[in-house]
The first five atom37 places (N, CA, C, CB, O) and aatype in JSON, in Angstrom:
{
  "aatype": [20, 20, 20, 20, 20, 20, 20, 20, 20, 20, 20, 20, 20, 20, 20, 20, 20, 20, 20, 20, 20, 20, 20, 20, 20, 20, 20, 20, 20, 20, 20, 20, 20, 20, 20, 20, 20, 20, 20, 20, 20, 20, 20, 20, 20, 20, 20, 20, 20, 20, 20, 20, 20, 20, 20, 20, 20, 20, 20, 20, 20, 20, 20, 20, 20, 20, 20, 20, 20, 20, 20, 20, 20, 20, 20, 20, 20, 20, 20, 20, 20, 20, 20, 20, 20, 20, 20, 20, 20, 20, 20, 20, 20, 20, 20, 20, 20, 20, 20, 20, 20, 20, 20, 20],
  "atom_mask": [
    [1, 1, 1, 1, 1],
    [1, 1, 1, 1, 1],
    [1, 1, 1, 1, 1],
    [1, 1, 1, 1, 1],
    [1, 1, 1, 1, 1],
    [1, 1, 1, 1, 1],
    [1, 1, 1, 1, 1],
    [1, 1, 1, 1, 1],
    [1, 1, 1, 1, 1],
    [1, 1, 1, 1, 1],
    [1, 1, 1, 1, 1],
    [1, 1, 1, 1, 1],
    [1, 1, 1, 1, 1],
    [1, 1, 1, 1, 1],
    [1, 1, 1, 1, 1],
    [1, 1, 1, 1, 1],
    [1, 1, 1, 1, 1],
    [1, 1, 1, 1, 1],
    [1, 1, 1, 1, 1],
    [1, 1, 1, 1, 1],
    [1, 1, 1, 1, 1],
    [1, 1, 1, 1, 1],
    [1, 1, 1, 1, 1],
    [1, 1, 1, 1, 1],
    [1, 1, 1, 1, 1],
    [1, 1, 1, 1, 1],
    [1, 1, 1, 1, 1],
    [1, 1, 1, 1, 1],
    [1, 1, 1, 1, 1],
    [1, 1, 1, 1, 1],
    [1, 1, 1, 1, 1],
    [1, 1, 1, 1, 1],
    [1, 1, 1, 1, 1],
    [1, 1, 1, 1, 1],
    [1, 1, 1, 1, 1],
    [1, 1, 1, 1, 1],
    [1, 1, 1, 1, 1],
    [1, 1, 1, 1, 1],
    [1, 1, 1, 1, 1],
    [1, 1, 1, 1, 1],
    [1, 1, 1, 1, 1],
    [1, 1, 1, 1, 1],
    [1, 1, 1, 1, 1],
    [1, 1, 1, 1, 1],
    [1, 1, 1, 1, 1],
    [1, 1, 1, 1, 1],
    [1, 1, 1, 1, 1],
    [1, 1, 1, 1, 1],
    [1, 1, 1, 1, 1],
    [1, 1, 1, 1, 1],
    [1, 1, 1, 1, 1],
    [1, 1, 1, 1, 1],
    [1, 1, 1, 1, 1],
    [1, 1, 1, 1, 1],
    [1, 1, 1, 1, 1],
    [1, 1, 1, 1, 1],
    [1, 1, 1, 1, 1],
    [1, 1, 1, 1, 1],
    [1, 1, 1, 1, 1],
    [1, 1, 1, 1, 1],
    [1, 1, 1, 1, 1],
    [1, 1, 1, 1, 1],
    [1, 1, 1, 1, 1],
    [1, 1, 1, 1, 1],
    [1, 1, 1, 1, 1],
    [1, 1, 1, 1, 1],
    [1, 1, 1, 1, 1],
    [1, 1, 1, 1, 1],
    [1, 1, 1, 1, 1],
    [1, 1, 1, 1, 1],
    [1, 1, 1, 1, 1],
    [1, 1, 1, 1, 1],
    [1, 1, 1, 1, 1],
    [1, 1, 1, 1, 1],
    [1, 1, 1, 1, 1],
    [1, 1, 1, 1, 1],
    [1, 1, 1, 1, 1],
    [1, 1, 1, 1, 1],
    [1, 1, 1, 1, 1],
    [1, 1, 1, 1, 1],
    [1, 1, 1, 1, 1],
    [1, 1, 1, 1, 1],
    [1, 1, 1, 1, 1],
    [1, 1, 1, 1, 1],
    [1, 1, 1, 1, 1],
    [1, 1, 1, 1, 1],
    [1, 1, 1, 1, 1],
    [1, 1, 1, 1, 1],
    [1, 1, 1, 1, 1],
    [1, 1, 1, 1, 1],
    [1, 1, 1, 1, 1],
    [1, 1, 1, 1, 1],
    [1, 1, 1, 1, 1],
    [1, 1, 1, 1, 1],
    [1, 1, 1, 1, 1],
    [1, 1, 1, 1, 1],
    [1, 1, 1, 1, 1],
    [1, 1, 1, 1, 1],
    [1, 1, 1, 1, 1],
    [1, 1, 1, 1, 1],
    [1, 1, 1, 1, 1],
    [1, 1, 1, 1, 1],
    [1, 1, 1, 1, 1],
    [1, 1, 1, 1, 1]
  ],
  "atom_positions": [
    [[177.6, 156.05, 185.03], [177.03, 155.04, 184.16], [177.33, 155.37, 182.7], [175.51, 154.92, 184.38], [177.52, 156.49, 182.24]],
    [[177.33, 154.3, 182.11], [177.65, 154.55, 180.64], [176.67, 154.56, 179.86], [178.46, 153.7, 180.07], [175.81, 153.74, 180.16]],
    [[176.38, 155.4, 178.66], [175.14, 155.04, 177.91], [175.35, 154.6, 176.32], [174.19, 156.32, 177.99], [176.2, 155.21, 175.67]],
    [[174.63, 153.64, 175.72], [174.74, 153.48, 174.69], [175.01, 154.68, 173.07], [173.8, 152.8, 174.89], [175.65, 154.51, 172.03]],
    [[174.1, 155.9, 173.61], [174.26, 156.89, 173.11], [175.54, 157.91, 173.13], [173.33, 157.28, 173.47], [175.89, 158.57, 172.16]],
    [[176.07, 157.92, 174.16], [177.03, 158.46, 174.57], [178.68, 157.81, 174.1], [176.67, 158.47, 175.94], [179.74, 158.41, 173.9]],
    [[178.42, 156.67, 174.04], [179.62, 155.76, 173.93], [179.47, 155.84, 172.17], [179.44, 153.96, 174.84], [180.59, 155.93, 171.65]],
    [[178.71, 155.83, 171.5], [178.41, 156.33, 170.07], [179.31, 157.56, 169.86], [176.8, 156.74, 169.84], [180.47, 157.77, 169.49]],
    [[178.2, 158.3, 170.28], [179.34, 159.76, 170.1], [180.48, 160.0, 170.18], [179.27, 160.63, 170.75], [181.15, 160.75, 169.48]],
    [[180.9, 159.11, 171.45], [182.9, 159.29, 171.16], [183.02, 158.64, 169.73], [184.23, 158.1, 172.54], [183.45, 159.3, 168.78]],
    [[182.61, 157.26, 169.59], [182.8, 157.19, 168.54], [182.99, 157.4, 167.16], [182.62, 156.99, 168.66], [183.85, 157.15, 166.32]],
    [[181.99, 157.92, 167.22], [181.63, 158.7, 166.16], [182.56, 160.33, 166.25], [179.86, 158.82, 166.26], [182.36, 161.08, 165.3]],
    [[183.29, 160.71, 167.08], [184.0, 161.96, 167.15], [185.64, 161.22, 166.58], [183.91, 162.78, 168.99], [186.49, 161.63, 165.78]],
    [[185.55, 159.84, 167.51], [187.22, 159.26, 166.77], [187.09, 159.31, 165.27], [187.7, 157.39, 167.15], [187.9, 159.94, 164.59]],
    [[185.98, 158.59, 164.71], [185.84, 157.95, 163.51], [185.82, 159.57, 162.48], [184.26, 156.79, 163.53], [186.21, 159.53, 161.31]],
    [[185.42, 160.62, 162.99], [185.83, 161.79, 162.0], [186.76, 162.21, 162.44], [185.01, 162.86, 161.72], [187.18, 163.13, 161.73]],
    [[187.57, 161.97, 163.61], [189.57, 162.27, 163.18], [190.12, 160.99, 162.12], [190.92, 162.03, 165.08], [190.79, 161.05, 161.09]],
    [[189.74, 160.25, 162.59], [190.24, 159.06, 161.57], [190.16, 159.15, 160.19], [189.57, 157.89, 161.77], [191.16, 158.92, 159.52]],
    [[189.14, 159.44, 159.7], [188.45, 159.06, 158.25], [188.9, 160.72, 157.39], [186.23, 158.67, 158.46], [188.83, 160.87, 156.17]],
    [[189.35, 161.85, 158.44], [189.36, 163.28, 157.91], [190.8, 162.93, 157.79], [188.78, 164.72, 158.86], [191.21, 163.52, 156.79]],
    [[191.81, 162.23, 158.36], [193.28, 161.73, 157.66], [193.2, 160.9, 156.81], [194.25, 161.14, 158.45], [193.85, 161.06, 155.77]],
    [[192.58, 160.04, 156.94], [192.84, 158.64, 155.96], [191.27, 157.99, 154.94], [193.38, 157.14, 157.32], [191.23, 157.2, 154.0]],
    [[190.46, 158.53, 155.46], [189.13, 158.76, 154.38], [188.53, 157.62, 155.52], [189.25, 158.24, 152.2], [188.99, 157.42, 156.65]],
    [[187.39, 156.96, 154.88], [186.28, 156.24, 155.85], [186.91, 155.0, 156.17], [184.74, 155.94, 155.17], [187.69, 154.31, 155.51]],
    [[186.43, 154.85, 157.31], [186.61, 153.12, 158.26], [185.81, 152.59, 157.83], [186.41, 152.82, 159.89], [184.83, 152.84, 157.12]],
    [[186.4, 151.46, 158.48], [185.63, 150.06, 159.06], [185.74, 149.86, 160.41], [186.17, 148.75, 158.49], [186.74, 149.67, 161.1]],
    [[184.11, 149.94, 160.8], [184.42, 149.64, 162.19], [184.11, 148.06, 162.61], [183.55, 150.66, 163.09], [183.39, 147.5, 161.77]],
    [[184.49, 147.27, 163.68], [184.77, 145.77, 163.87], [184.44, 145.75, 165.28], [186.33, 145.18, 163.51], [185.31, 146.02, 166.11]],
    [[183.21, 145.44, 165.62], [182.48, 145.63, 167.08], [182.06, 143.82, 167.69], [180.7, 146.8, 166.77], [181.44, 142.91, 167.14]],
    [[182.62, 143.92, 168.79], [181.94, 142.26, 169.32], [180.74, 142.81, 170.35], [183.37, 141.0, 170.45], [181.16, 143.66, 171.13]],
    [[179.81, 142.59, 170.45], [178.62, 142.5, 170.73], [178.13, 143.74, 171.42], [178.44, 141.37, 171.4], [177.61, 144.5, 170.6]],
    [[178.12, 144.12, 172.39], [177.25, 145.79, 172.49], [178.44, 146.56, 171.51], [177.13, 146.76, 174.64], [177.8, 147.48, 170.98]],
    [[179.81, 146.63, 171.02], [180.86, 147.44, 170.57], [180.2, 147.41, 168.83], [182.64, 146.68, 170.96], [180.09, 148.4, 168.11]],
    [[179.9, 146.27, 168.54], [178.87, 146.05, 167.49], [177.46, 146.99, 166.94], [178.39, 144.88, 167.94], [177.1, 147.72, 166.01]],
    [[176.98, 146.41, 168.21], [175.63, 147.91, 167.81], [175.78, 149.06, 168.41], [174.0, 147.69, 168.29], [174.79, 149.78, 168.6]],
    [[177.19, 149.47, 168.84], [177.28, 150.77, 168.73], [178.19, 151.6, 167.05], [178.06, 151.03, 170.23], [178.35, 152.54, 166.27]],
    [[178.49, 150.26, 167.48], [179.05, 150.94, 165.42], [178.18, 150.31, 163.89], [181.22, 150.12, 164.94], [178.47, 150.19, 162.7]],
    [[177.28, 150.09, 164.53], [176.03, 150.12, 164.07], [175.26, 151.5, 163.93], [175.35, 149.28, 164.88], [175.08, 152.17, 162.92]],
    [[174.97, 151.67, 164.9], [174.65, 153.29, 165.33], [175.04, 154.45, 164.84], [175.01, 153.58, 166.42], [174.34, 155.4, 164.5]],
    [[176.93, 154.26, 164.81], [177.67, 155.06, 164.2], [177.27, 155.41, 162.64], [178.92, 154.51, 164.37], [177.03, 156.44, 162.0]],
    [[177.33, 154.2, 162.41], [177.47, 153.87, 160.73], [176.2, 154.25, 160.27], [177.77, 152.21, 160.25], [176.34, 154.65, 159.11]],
    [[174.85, 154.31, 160.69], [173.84, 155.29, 160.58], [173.56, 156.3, 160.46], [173.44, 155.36, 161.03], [172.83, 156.79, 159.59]],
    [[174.51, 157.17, 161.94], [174.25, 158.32, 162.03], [175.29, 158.97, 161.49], [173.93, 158.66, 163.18], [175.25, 160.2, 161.57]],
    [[176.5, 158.34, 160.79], [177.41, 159.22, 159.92], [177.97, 157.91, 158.71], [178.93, 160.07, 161.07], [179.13, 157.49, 158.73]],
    [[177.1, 157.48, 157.87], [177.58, 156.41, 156.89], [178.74, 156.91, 155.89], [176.31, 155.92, 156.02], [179.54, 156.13, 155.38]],
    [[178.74, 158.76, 155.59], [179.94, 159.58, 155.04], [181.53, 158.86, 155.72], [179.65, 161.41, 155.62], [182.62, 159.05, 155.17]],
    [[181.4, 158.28, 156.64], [182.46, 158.48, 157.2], [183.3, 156.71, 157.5], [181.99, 159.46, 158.55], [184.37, 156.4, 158.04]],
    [[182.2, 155.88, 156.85], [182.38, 154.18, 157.71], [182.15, 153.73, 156.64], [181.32, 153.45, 159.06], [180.97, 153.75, 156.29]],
    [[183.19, 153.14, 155.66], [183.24, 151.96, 154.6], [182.6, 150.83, 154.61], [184.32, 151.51, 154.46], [182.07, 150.32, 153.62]],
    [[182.63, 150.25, 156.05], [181.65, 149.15, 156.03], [181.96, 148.85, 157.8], [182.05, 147.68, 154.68], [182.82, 149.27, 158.57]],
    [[180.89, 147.99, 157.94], [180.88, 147.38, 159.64], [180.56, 145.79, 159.24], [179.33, 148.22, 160.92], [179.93, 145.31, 158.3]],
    [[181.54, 144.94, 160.78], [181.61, 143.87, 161.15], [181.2, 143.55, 162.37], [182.57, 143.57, 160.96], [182.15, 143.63, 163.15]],
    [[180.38, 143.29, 162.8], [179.89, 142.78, 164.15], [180.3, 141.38, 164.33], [178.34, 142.87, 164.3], [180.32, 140.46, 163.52]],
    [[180.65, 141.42, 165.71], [180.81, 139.71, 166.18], [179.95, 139.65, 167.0], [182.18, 139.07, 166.87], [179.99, 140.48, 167.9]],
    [[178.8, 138.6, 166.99], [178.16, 138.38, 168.31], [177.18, 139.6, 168.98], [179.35, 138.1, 169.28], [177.02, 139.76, 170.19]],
    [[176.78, 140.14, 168.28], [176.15, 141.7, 168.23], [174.57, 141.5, 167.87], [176.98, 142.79, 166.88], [174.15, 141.6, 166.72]],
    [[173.46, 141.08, 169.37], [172.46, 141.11, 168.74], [171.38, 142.12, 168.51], [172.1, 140.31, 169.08], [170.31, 142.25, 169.12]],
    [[171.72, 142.61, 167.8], [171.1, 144.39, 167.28], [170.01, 143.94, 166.5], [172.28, 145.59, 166.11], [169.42, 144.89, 165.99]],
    [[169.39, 142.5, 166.13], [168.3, 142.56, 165.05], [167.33, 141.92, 165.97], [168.56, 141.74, 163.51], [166.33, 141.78, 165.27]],
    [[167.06, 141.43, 167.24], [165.9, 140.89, 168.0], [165.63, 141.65, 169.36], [166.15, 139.37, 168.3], [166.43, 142.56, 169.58]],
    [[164.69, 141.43, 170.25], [163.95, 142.27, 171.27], [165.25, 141.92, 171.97], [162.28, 141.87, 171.95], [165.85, 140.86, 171.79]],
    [[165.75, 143.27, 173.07], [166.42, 142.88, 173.73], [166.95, 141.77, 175.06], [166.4, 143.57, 173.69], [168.04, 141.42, 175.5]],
    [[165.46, 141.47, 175.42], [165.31, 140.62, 176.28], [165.41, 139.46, 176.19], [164.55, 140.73, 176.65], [165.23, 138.59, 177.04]],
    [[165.88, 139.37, 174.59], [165.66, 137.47, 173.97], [166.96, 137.09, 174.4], [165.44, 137.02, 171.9], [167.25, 135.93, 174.1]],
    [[168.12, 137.94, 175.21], [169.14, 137.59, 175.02], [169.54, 137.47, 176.75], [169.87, 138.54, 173.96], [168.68, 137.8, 177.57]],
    [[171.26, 136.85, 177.3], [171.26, 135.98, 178.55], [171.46, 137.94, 179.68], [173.15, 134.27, 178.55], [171.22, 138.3, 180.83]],
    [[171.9, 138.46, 178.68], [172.43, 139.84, 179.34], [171.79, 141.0, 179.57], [173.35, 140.32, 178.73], [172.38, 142.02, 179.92]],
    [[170.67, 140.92, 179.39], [169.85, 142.23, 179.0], [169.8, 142.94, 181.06], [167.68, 141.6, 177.95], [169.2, 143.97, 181.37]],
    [[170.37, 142.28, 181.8], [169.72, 143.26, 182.94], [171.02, 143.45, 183.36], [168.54, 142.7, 184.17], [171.23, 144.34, 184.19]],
    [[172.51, 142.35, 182.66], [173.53, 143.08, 182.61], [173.68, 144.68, 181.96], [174.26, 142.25, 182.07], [174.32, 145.55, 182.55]],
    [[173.37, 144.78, 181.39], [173.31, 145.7, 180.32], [172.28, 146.88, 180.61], [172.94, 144.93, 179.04], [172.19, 147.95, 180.0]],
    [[171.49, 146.43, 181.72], [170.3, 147.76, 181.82], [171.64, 148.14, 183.66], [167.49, 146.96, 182.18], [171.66, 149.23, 184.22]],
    [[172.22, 147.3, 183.96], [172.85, 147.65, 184.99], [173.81, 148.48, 185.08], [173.18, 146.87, 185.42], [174.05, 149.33, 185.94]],
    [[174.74, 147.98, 183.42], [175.72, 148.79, 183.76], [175.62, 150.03, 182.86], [177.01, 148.08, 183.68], [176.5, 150.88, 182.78]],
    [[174.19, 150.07, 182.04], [174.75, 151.23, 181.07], [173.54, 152.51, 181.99], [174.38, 150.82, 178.8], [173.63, 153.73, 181.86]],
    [[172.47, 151.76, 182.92], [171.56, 152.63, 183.31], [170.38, 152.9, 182.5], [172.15, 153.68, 183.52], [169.57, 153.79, 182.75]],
    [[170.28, 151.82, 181.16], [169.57, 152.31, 180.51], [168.5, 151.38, 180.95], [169.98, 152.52, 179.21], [168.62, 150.64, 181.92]],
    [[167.17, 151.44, 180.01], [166.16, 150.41, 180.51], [165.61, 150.3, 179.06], [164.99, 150.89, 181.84], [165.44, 151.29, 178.35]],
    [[165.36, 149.09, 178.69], [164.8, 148.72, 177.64], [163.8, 148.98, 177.15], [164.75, 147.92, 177.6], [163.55, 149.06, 175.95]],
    [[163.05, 149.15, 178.1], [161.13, 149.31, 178.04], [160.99, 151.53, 177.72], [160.06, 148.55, 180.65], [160.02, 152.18, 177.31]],
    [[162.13, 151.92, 178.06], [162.43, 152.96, 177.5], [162.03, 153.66, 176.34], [163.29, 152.84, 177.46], [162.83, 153.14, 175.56]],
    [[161.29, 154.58, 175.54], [160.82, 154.59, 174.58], [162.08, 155.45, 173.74], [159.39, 155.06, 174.72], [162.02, 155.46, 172.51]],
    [[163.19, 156.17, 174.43], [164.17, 156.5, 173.43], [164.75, 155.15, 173.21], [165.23, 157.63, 173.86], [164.7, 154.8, 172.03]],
    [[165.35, 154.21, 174.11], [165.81, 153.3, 173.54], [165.27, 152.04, 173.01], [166.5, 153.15, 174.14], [165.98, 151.04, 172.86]],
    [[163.43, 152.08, 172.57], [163.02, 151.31, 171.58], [163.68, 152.17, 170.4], [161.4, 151.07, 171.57], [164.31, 151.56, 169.53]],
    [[163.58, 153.49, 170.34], [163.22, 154.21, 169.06], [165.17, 153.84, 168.66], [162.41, 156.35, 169.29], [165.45, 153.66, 167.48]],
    [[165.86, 153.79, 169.31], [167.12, 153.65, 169.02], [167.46, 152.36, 168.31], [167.82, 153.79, 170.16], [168.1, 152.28, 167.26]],
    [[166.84, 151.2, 169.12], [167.13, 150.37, 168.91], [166.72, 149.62, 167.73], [167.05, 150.07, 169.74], [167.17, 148.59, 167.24]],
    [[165.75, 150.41, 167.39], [164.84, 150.43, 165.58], [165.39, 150.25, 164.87], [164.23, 151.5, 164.85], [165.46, 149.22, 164.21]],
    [[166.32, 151.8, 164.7], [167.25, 152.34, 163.99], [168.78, 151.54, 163.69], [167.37, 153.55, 164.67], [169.47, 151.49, 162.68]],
    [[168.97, 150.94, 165.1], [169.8, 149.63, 164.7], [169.72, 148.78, 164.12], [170.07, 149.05, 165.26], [170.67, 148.28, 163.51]],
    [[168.38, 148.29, 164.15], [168.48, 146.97, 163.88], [167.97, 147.14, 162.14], [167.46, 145.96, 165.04], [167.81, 146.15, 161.42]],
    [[167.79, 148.45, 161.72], [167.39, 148.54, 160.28], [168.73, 147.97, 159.25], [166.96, 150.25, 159.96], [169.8, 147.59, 159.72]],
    [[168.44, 148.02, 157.9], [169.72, 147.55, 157.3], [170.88, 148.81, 157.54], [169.44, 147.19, 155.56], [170.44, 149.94, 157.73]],
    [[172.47, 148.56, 157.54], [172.81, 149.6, 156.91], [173.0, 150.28, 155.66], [173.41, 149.66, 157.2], [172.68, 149.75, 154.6]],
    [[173.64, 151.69, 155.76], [173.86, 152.08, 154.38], [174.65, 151.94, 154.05], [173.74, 152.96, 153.97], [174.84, 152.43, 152.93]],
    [[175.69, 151.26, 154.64], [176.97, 150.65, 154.23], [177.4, 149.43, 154.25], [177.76, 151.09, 154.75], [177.07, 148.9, 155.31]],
    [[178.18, 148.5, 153.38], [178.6, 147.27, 153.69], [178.35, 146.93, 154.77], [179.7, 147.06, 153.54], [178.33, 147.75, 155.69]],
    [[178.08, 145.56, 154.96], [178.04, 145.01, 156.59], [178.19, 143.55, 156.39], [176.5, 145.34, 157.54], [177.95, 142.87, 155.4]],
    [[178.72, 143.16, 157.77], [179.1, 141.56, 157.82], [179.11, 141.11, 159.2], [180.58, 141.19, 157.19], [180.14, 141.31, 159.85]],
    [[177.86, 140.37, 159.9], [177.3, 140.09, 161.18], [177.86, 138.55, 161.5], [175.59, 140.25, 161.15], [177.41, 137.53, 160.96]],
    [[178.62, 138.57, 162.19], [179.05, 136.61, 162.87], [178.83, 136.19, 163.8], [180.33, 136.03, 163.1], [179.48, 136.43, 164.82]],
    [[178.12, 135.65, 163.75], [177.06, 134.4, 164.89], [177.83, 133.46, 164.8], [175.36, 133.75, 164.45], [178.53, 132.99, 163.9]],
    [[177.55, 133.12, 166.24], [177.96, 131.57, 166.57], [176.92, 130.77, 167.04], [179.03, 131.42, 167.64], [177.13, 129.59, 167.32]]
  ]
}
């Protein structure tokens, strides 16, 4: 199973080979790829110029949305979870870096 936390961390391990050659990203996430570079951009803003989410709903309860038991299926996680309220906090706060969210 995959976890939201986990799939961060690679990230966040590419994004400091990347940014230690060529200085900080931008990361460009469509909807869970979104609030995981959300996440990123939190837990290392040194390193991420700014984030773009497409379709990424990281600012409401997770359940408001059509996928949420997709998403507790395939990542194993469970919403009602108290690490992943406390995570999902932390997402949905502003970042410390540029940002630009597109809804349809």
């Amino acid at each position: 199973m995959r976890t939201v936390g986990r799939d961060a961390g690679r990230l966040i391990a590419r994004v400091e080979t990347l940014a230690a050659e060529a200085g900080p990203v931008t990361l460009v996430g469509v909807s869970l790829g979104g609030i995981i570079a959300r996440l990123a951009a939190h837990r290392r803003p040194d390193l991420v110029r700014a984030v773009v989410t497409i379709s990424s709903p990281y600012a409401g309860p997770g359940k408001a949305t059509n996928v949420w038991r997709a998403f507790e299926l395939v990542t194993g996680e469970r919403l009602d979870d108290p690490l992943v309220i406390e995570r999902s906090e932390l997402i949905a706060r502003p970042l410390p870096v540029p940002a630009t969210a597109i809804w349809s």
